[in-house]
Amino acid sequence: MKQLRNELLQADNATRWGSTWNMLHVFLRQRERIEEYVDAVPELKDDQLTESDWKDLKDVLHLLEPFKKLTVLGEERGTLYGSVGSVLWGFDILLEKLEKERKKSRPSDTPYQRALDASWAKLCKYYKLTDESSVYVIVGMLDPRMKYQYFEHRWESEWLAGVMDKMRSTFNQYREKEPTPDMPQILSTMEDDDDDNDSLFDFNKWRFGNMQQVVDELTRYLTAPVLTLGSAAANDTFSALAWWKGNAIEYPTLAQIAFNIFSIPSMSVEPERVFSEHVLICDHTDCRCNLTITDLRNRLGADTVEAIECLKWWIKGGFIKEVLKSLVTDEKDDLMDQNEDLIGDNEVFIDEEEDLYG
């Protein structure tokens, strides 16, 4: 049944990403059956697709493929693709794809060409908005496989002016006091000037000499060779956060920046999941945020909502399972006590399935 469902024709959905690609993907695979059906129905004679129409559909499918893939990757959890680190180069890929397609010889008044122009204009609009935040540039610089070389290779020369300024400005905000090229330091000598000093002999100083860096860590990081991985599989499984954890001693300030920035999701999908998923409590209670914040309960404070969400995910993760059991047991005991009090005082029998709270 699952295979059969994948072969059924689908309708486009304006609110579902990738639905146009899904629709065309199935439609083109079923071309033979569709043409047979259209030929067999006289009322559809004027709706037959020409060879040029089929070619346009193939071109659209091919054009939308990177959009589909990048959307799926951007929805991932706990990977570099699902973080803000994939936004800038994702834009670059899509814009390049659209620009190459626009250069092909097509009449400028065709619907396909107009759609291309409109798509390119819309993408450029949002691409320019990334200039308003330095995060997108910095996260590219902090990918050890990209660094500044990516921008030199992919961007126009006039776009490069602010790249290093954004990186340096953010670095200066994070770092502690550290010597930089414009802050020369006085190098200490290997030998102590005071021979009468009774302090213990410094073995580390004898082995490594002056242990203070002459240049700051940003310069050291950017001048080091970019990380080159030998296969697509290695790049797909690469974790920038793991790399920065392993190099935090060498680049402590940059590592802190990376930890903060790579935790930002590339899309709103993951935050929406947090507020839309549900948790079953004791197999009968459904805890969902959109049932917590409703039209009749819309003045909950941020701290209350945060506490509710934390409890929900702690329950889902099994971190407070024993506490939950004790709470449910106490609640049942309280209900039994209330039933006994009601029966004793008023001689009213209450069914155990009845909701005492209305």
mmCIF file of N, CA and C in Angstrom, residues 81-160:
data_model
loop_
_atom_site.group_PDB
_atom_site.id
_atom_site.type_symbol
_atom_site.label_atom_id
_atom_site.label_comp_id
_atom_site.label_asym_id
_atom_site.label_seq_id
_atom_site.Cartn_x
_atom_site.Cartn_y
_atom_site.Cartn_z
ATOM 1 N N TYR A 81 23.164 20.845 8.942
ATOM 2 C CA TYR A 81 22.181 21.267 7.948
ATOM 3 C C TYR A 81 20.983 21.936 8.607
ATOM 4 N N GLY A 82 20.639 21.500 9.809
ATOM 5 C CA GLY A 82 19.496 22.076 10.492
ATOM 6 C C GLY A 82 19.802 23.353 11.238
ATOM 7 N N SER A 83 21.042 23.802 11.190
ATOM 8 C CA SER A 83 21.429 25.026 11.893
ATOM 9 C C SER A 83 21.524 26.187 10.912
ATOM 10 N N VAL A 84 21.742 27.372 11.470
ATOM 11 C CA VAL A 84 21.837 28.566 10.646
ATOM 12 C C VAL A 84 23.050 28.504 9.714
ATOM 13 N N GLY A 85 23.956 27.556 9.973
ATOM 14 C CA GLY A 85 25.144 27.431 9.138
ATOM 15 C C GLY A 85 24.871 27.052 7.698
ATOM 16 N N SER A 86 23.673 26.553 7.399
ATOM 17 C CA SER A 86 23.358 26.141 6.026
ATOM 18 C C SER A 86 22.605 27.203 5.245
ATOM 19 N N VAL A 87 22.285 28.320 5.867
ATOM 20 C CA VAL A 87 21.428 29.315 5.219
ATOM 21 C C VAL A 87 22.141 30.022 4.066
ATOM 22 N N LEU A 88 23.328 30.549 4.332
ATOM 23 C CA LEU A 88 23.995 31.391 3.341
ATOM 24 C C LEU A 88 24.392 30.607 2.100
ATOM 25 N N TRP A 89 25.068 29.467 2.294
ATOM 26 C CA TRP A 89 25.463 28.705 1.104
ATOM 27 C C TRP A 89 24.239 28.082 0.432
ATOM 28 N N GLY A 90 23.167 27.849 1.181
ATOM 29 C CA GLY A 90 21.935 27.376 0.562
ATOM 30 C C GLY A 90 21.351 28.410 -0.371
ATOM 31 N N PHE A 91 21.347 29.684 0.064
ATOM 32 C CA PHE A 91 20.911 30.776 -0.797
ATOM 33 C C PHE A 91 21.783 30.851 -2.051
ATOM 34 N N ASP A 92 23.089 30.720 -1.868
ATOM 35 C CA ASP A 92 24.008 30.815 -3.006
ATOM 36 C C ASP A 92 23.714 29.736 -4.051
ATOM 37 N N ILE A 93 23.442 28.527 -3.583
ATOM 38 C CA ILE A 93 23.128 27.434 -4.514
ATOM 39 C C ILE A 93 21.856 27.729 -5.303
ATOM 40 N N LEU A 94 20.809 28.151 -4.611
ATOM 41 C CA LEU A 94 19.523 28.375 -5.262
ATOM 42 C C LEU A 94 19.574 29.554 -6.225
ATOM 43 N N LEU A 95 20.256 30.627 -5.828
ATOM 44 C CA LEU A 95 20.371 31.776 -6.726
ATOM 45 C C LEU A 95 21.165 31.433 -7.978
ATOM 46 N N GLU A 96 22.235 30.682 -7.812
ATOM 47 C CA GLU A 96 23.022 30.280 -8.975
ATOM 48 C C GLU A 96 22.195 29.397 -9.909
ATOM 49 N N LYS A 97 21.397 28.521 -9.334
ATOM 50 C CA LYS A 97 20.541 27.649 -10.141
ATOM 51 C C LYS A 97 19.536 28.464 -10.945
ATOM 52 N N LEU A 98 18.904 29.434 -10.304
ATOM 53 C CA LEU A 98 17.925 30.269 -10.995
ATOM 54 C C LEU A 98 18.573 31.139 -12.057
ATOM 55 N N GLU A 99 19.739 31.682 -11.749
ATOM 56 C CA GLU A 99 20.410 32.556 -12.713
ATOM 57 C C GLU A 99 20.843 31.797 -13.958
ATOM 58 N N LYS A 100 21.312 30.577 -13.798
ATOM 59 C CA LYS A 100 21.679 29.769 -14.970
ATOM 60 C C LYS A 100 20.453 29.443 -15.814
ATOM 61 N N GLU A 101 19.345 29.176 -15.153
ATOM 62 C CA GLU A 101 18.130 28.839 -15.887
ATOM 63 C C GLU A 101 17.575 30.053 -16.629
ATOM 64 N N ARG A 102 17.724 31.229 -16.030
ATOM 65 C CA ARG A 102 17.224 32.447 -16.672
ATOM 66 C C ARG A 102 18.001 32.801 -17.938
ATOM 67 N N LYS A 103 19.258 32.371 -18.018
ATOM 68 C CA LYS A 103 20.099 32.707 -19.163
ATOM 69 C C LYS A 103 19.800 31.845 -20.395
ATOM 70 N N LYS A 104 19.048 30.784 -20.202
ATOM 71 C CA LYS A 104 18.716 29.935 -21.343
ATOM 72 C C LYS A 104 17.766 30.676 -22.280
ATOM 73 N N SER A 105 17.855 30.348 -23.556
ATOM 74 C CA SER A 105 17.064 31.056 -24.560
ATOM 75 C C SER A 105 15.598 30.638 -24.469
ATOM 76 N N ARG A 106 14.780 31.548 -23.960
ATOM 77 C CA ARG A 106 13.343 31.332 -23.879
ATOM 78 C C ARG A 106 12.656 32.675 -24.161
ATOM 79 N N PRO A 107 11.493 32.636 -24.786
ATOM 80 C CA PRO A 107 10.747 33.892 -24.966
ATOM 81 C C PRO A 107 10.450 34.516 -23.608
ATOM 82 N N SER A 108 10.691 35.818 -23.494
ATOM 83 C CA SER A 108 10.559 36.472 -22.192
ATOM 84 C C SER A 108 9.121 36.528 -21.700
ATOM 85 N N ASP A 109 8.150 36.289 -22.566
ATOM 86 C CA ASP A 109 6.758 36.406 -22.146
ATOM 87 C C ASP A 109 6.128 35.056 -21.801
ATOM 88 N N THR A 110 6.901 33.995 -21.786
ATOM 89 C CA THR A 110 6.323 32.701 -21.441
ATOM 90 C C THR A 110 6.066 32.635 -19.944
ATOM 91 N N PRO A 111 5.046 31.905 -19.509
ATOM 92 C CA PRO A 111 4.774 31.774 -18.064
ATOM 93 C C PRO A 111 5.965 31.211 -17.296
ATOM 94 N N TYR A 112 6.693 30.295 -17.936
ATOM 95 C CA TYR A 112 7.837 29.697 -17.259
ATOM 96 C C TYR A 112 8.913 30.738 -16.987
ATOM 97 N N GLN A 113 9.174 31.608 -17.983
ATOM 98 C CA GLN A 113 10.187 32.640 -17.808
ATOM 99 C C GLN A 113 9.738 33.661 -16.764
ATOM 100 N N ARG A 114 8.471 33.999 -16.773
ATOM 101 C CA ARG A 114 7.971 34.955 -15.775
ATOM 102 C C ARG A 114 8.079 34.370 -14.369
ATOM 103 N N ALA A 115 7.810 33.073 -14.256
ATOM 104 C CA ALA A 115 7.929 32.429 -12.948
ATOM 105 C C ALA A 115 9.380 32.425 -12.474
ATOM 106 N N LEU A 116 10.304 32.195 -13.407
ATOM 107 C CA LEU A 116 11.726 32.237 -13.067
ATOM 108 C C LEU A 116 12.131 33.613 -12.557
ATOM 109 N N ASP A 117 11.704 34.647 -13.267
ATOM 110 C CA ASP A 117 12.062 36.008 -12.876
ATOM 111 C C ASP A 117 11.479 36.365 -11.513
ATOM 112 N N ALA A 118 10.240 35.959 -11.287
ATOM 113 C CA ALA A 118 9.603 36.252 -10.005
ATOM 114 C C ALA A 118 10.292 35.504 -8.863
ATOM 115 N N SER A 119 10.681 34.247 -9.113
ATOM 116 C CA SER A 119 11.367 33.455 -8.087
ATOM 117 C C SER A 119 12.721 34.063 -7.752
ATOM 118 N N TRP A 120 13.448 34.466 -8.795
ATOM 119 C CA TRP A 120 14.762 35.059 -8.580
ATOM 120 C C TRP A 120 14.641 36.367 -7.785
ATOM 121 N N ALA A 121 13.659 37.194 -8.120
ATOM 122 C CA ALA A 121 13.478 38.467 -7.413
ATOM 123 C C ALA A 121 13.121 38.228 -5.948
ATOM 124 N N LYS A 122 12.258 37.270 -5.694
ATOM 125 C CA LYS A 122 11.864 36.985 -4.315
ATOM 126 C C LYS A 122 13.049 36.452 -3.502
ATOM 127 N N LEU A 123 13.830 35.578 -4.105
ATOM 128 C CA LEU A 123 14.980 35.016 -3.396
ATOM 129 C C LEU A 123 16.035 36.089 -3.126
ATOM 130 N N CYS A 124 16.228 36.976 -4.097
ATOM 131 C CA CYS A 124 17.180 38.081 -3.888
ATOM 132 C C CYS A 124 16.733 38.989 -2.745
ATOM 133 N N LYS A 125 15.444 39.196 -2.627
ATOM 134 C CA LYS A 125 14.915 40.046 -1.559
ATOM 135 C C LYS A 125 15.315 39.495 -0.184
ATOM 136 N N TYR A 126 15.104 38.185 0.007
ATOM 137 C CA TYR A 126 15.424 37.590 1.299
ATOM 138 C C TYR A 126 16.935 37.402 1.480
ATOM 139 N N TYR A 127 17.640 37.210 0.385
ATOM 140 C CA TYR A 127 19.091 37.071 0.469
ATOM 141 C C TYR A 127 19.728 38.370 0.961
ATOM 142 N N LYS A 128 19.221 39.497 0.493
ATOM 143 C CA LYS A 128 19.749 40.783 0.914
ATOM 144 C C LYS A 128 19.479 41.041 2.394
ATOM 145 N N LEU A 129 18.404 40.453 2.906
ATOM 146 C CA LEU A 129 18.092 40.649 4.320
ATOM 147 C C LEU A 129 19.117 39.997 5.239
ATOM 148 N N THR A 130 19.874 39.038 4.725
ATOM 149 C CA THR A 130 20.907 38.416 5.556
ATOM 150 C C THR A 130 22.020 39.395 5.893
ATOM 151 N N ASP A 131 22.128 40.486 5.130
ATOM 152 C CA ASP A 131 23.142 41.508 5.432
ATOM 153 C C ASP A 131 22.839 42.245 6.739
ATOM 154 N N GLU A 132 21.586 42.192 7.172
ATOM 155 C CA GLU A 132 21.209 42.913 8.381
ATOM 156 C C GLU A 132 21.706 42.225 9.645
ATOM 157 N N SER A 133 22.151 40.996 9.534
ATOM 158 C CA SER A 133 22.697 40.270 10.678
ATOM 159 C C SER A 133 24.056 39.696 10.299
ATOM 160 N N SER A 134 25.009 39.820 11.211
ATOM 161 C CA SER A 134 26.345 39.293 10.939
ATOM 162 C C SER A 134 26.435 37.787 11.172
ATOM 163 N N VAL A 135 25.381 37.191 11.725
ATOM 164 C CA VAL A 135 25.415 35.772 12.071
ATOM 165 C C VAL A 135 25.701 34.900 10.857
ATOM 166 N N TYR A 136 25.090 35.220 9.729
ATOM 167 C CA TYR A 136 25.200 34.363 8.551
ATOM 168 C C TYR A 136 26.620 34.325 8.011
ATOM 169 N N VAL A 137 27.292 35.461 8.025
ATOM 170 C CA VAL A 137 28.680 35.502 7.585
ATOM 171 C C VAL A 137 29.583 34.798 8.592
ATOM 172 N N ILE A 138 29.365 35.054 9.873
ATOM 173 C CA ILE A 138 30.228 34.488 10.909
ATOM 174 C C ILE A 138 30.140 32.974 10.934
ATOM 175 N N VAL A 139 28.939 32.434 10.786
ATOM 176 C CA VAL A 139 28.789 30.983 10.846
ATOM 177 C C VAL A 139 29.478 30.318 9.653
ATOM 178 N N GLY A 140 29.549 31.024 8.527
ATOM 179 C CA GLY A 140 30.305 30.501 7.393
ATOM 180 C C GLY A 140 31.803 30.544 7.652
ATOM 181 N N MET A 141 32.249 31.610 8.279
ATOM 182 C CA MET A 141 33.666 31.730 8.607
ATOM 183 C C MET A 141 34.092 30.684 9.631
ATOM 184 N N LEU A 142 33.162 30.279 10.508
ATOM 185 C CA LEU A 142 33.483 29.332 11.570
ATOM 186 C C LEU A 142 33.290 27.881 11.150
ATOM 187 N N ASP A 143 32.919 27.646 9.913
ATOM 188 C CA ASP A 143 32.950 26.278 9.387
ATOM 189 C C ASP A 143 34.378 26.023 8.913
ATOM 190 N N PRO A 144 35.121 25.130 9.568
ATOM 191 C CA PRO A 144 36.542 24.956 9.216
ATOM 192 C C PRO A 144 36.762 24.479 7.792
ATOM 193 N N ARG A 145 35.706 24.037 7.115
ATOM 194 C CA ARG A 145 35.831 23.622 5.714
ATOM 195 C C ARG A 145 35.622 24.792 4.751
ATOM 196 N N MET A 146 35.164 25.941 5.247
ATOM 197 C CA MET A 146 34.843 27.077 4.393
ATOM 198 C C MET A 146 35.738 28.284 4.676
ATOM 199 N N LYS A 147 35.630 28.814 5.906
ATOM 200 C CA LYS A 147 36.382 29.995 6.310
ATOM 201 C C LYS A 147 36.188 31.147 5.317
ATOM 202 N N TYR A 148 37.203 31.984 5.189
ATOM 203 C CA TYR A 148 37.109 33.144 4.297
ATOM 204 C C TYR A 148 37.235 32.726 2.829
ATOM 205 N N GLN A 149 37.847 31.571 2.595
ATOM 206 C CA GLN A 149 38.047 31.112 1.224
ATOM 207 C C GLN A 149 36.734 30.901 0.483
ATOM 208 N N TYR A 150 35.702 30.495 1.222
ATOM 209 C CA TYR A 150 34.402 30.284 0.568
ATOM 210 C C TYR A 150 33.905 31.583 -0.052
ATOM 211 N N PHE A 151 33.974 32.670 0.711
ATOM 212 C CA PHE A 151 33.466 33.950 0.220
ATOM 213 C C PHE A 151 34.309 34.470 -0.937
ATOM 214 N N GLU A 152 35.616 34.249 -0.868
ATOM 215 C CA GLU A 152 36.475 34.664 -1.985
ATOM 216 C C GLU A 152 36.131 33.913 -3.256
ATOM 217 N N HIS A 153 35.748 32.647 -3.103
ATOM 218 C CA HIS A 153 35.473 31.808 -4.266
ATOM 219 C C HIS A 153 34.067 32.024 -4.821
ATOM 220 N N ARG A 154 33.085 32.275 -3.950
ATOM 221 C CA ARG A 154 31.687 32.298 -4.369
ATOM 222 C C ARG A 154 31.097 33.699 -4.508
ATOM 223 N N TRP A 155 31.670 34.678 -3.855
ATOM 224 C CA TRP A 155 31.082 36.020 -3.858
ATOM 225 C C TRP A 155 31.821 36.949 -4.807
ATOM 226 N N GLU A 156 31.107 37.985 -5.238
ATOM 227 C CA GLU A 156 31.730 39.040 -6.029
ATOM 228 C C GLU A 156 32.713 39.818 -5.143
ATOM 229 N N SER A 157 33.743 40.352 -5.762
ATOM 230 C CA SER A 157 34.796 41.028 -4.991
ATOM 231 C C SER A 157 34.262 42.215 -4.199
ATOM 232 N N GLU A 158 33.251 42.914 -4.752
ATOM 233 C CA GLU A 158 32.731 44.081 -4.032
ATOM 234 C C GLU A 158 31.897 43.680 -2.808
ATOM 235 N N TRP A 159 31.513 42.415 -2.720
ATOM 236 C CA TRP A 159 30.737 41.955 -1.565
ATOM 237 C C TRP A 159 31.629 41.603 -0.362
ATOM 238 N N LEU A 160 32.933 41.500 -0.588
ATOM 239 C CA LEU A 160 33.820 40.984 0.449
ATOM 240 C C LEU A 160 34.220 42.018 1.488
#
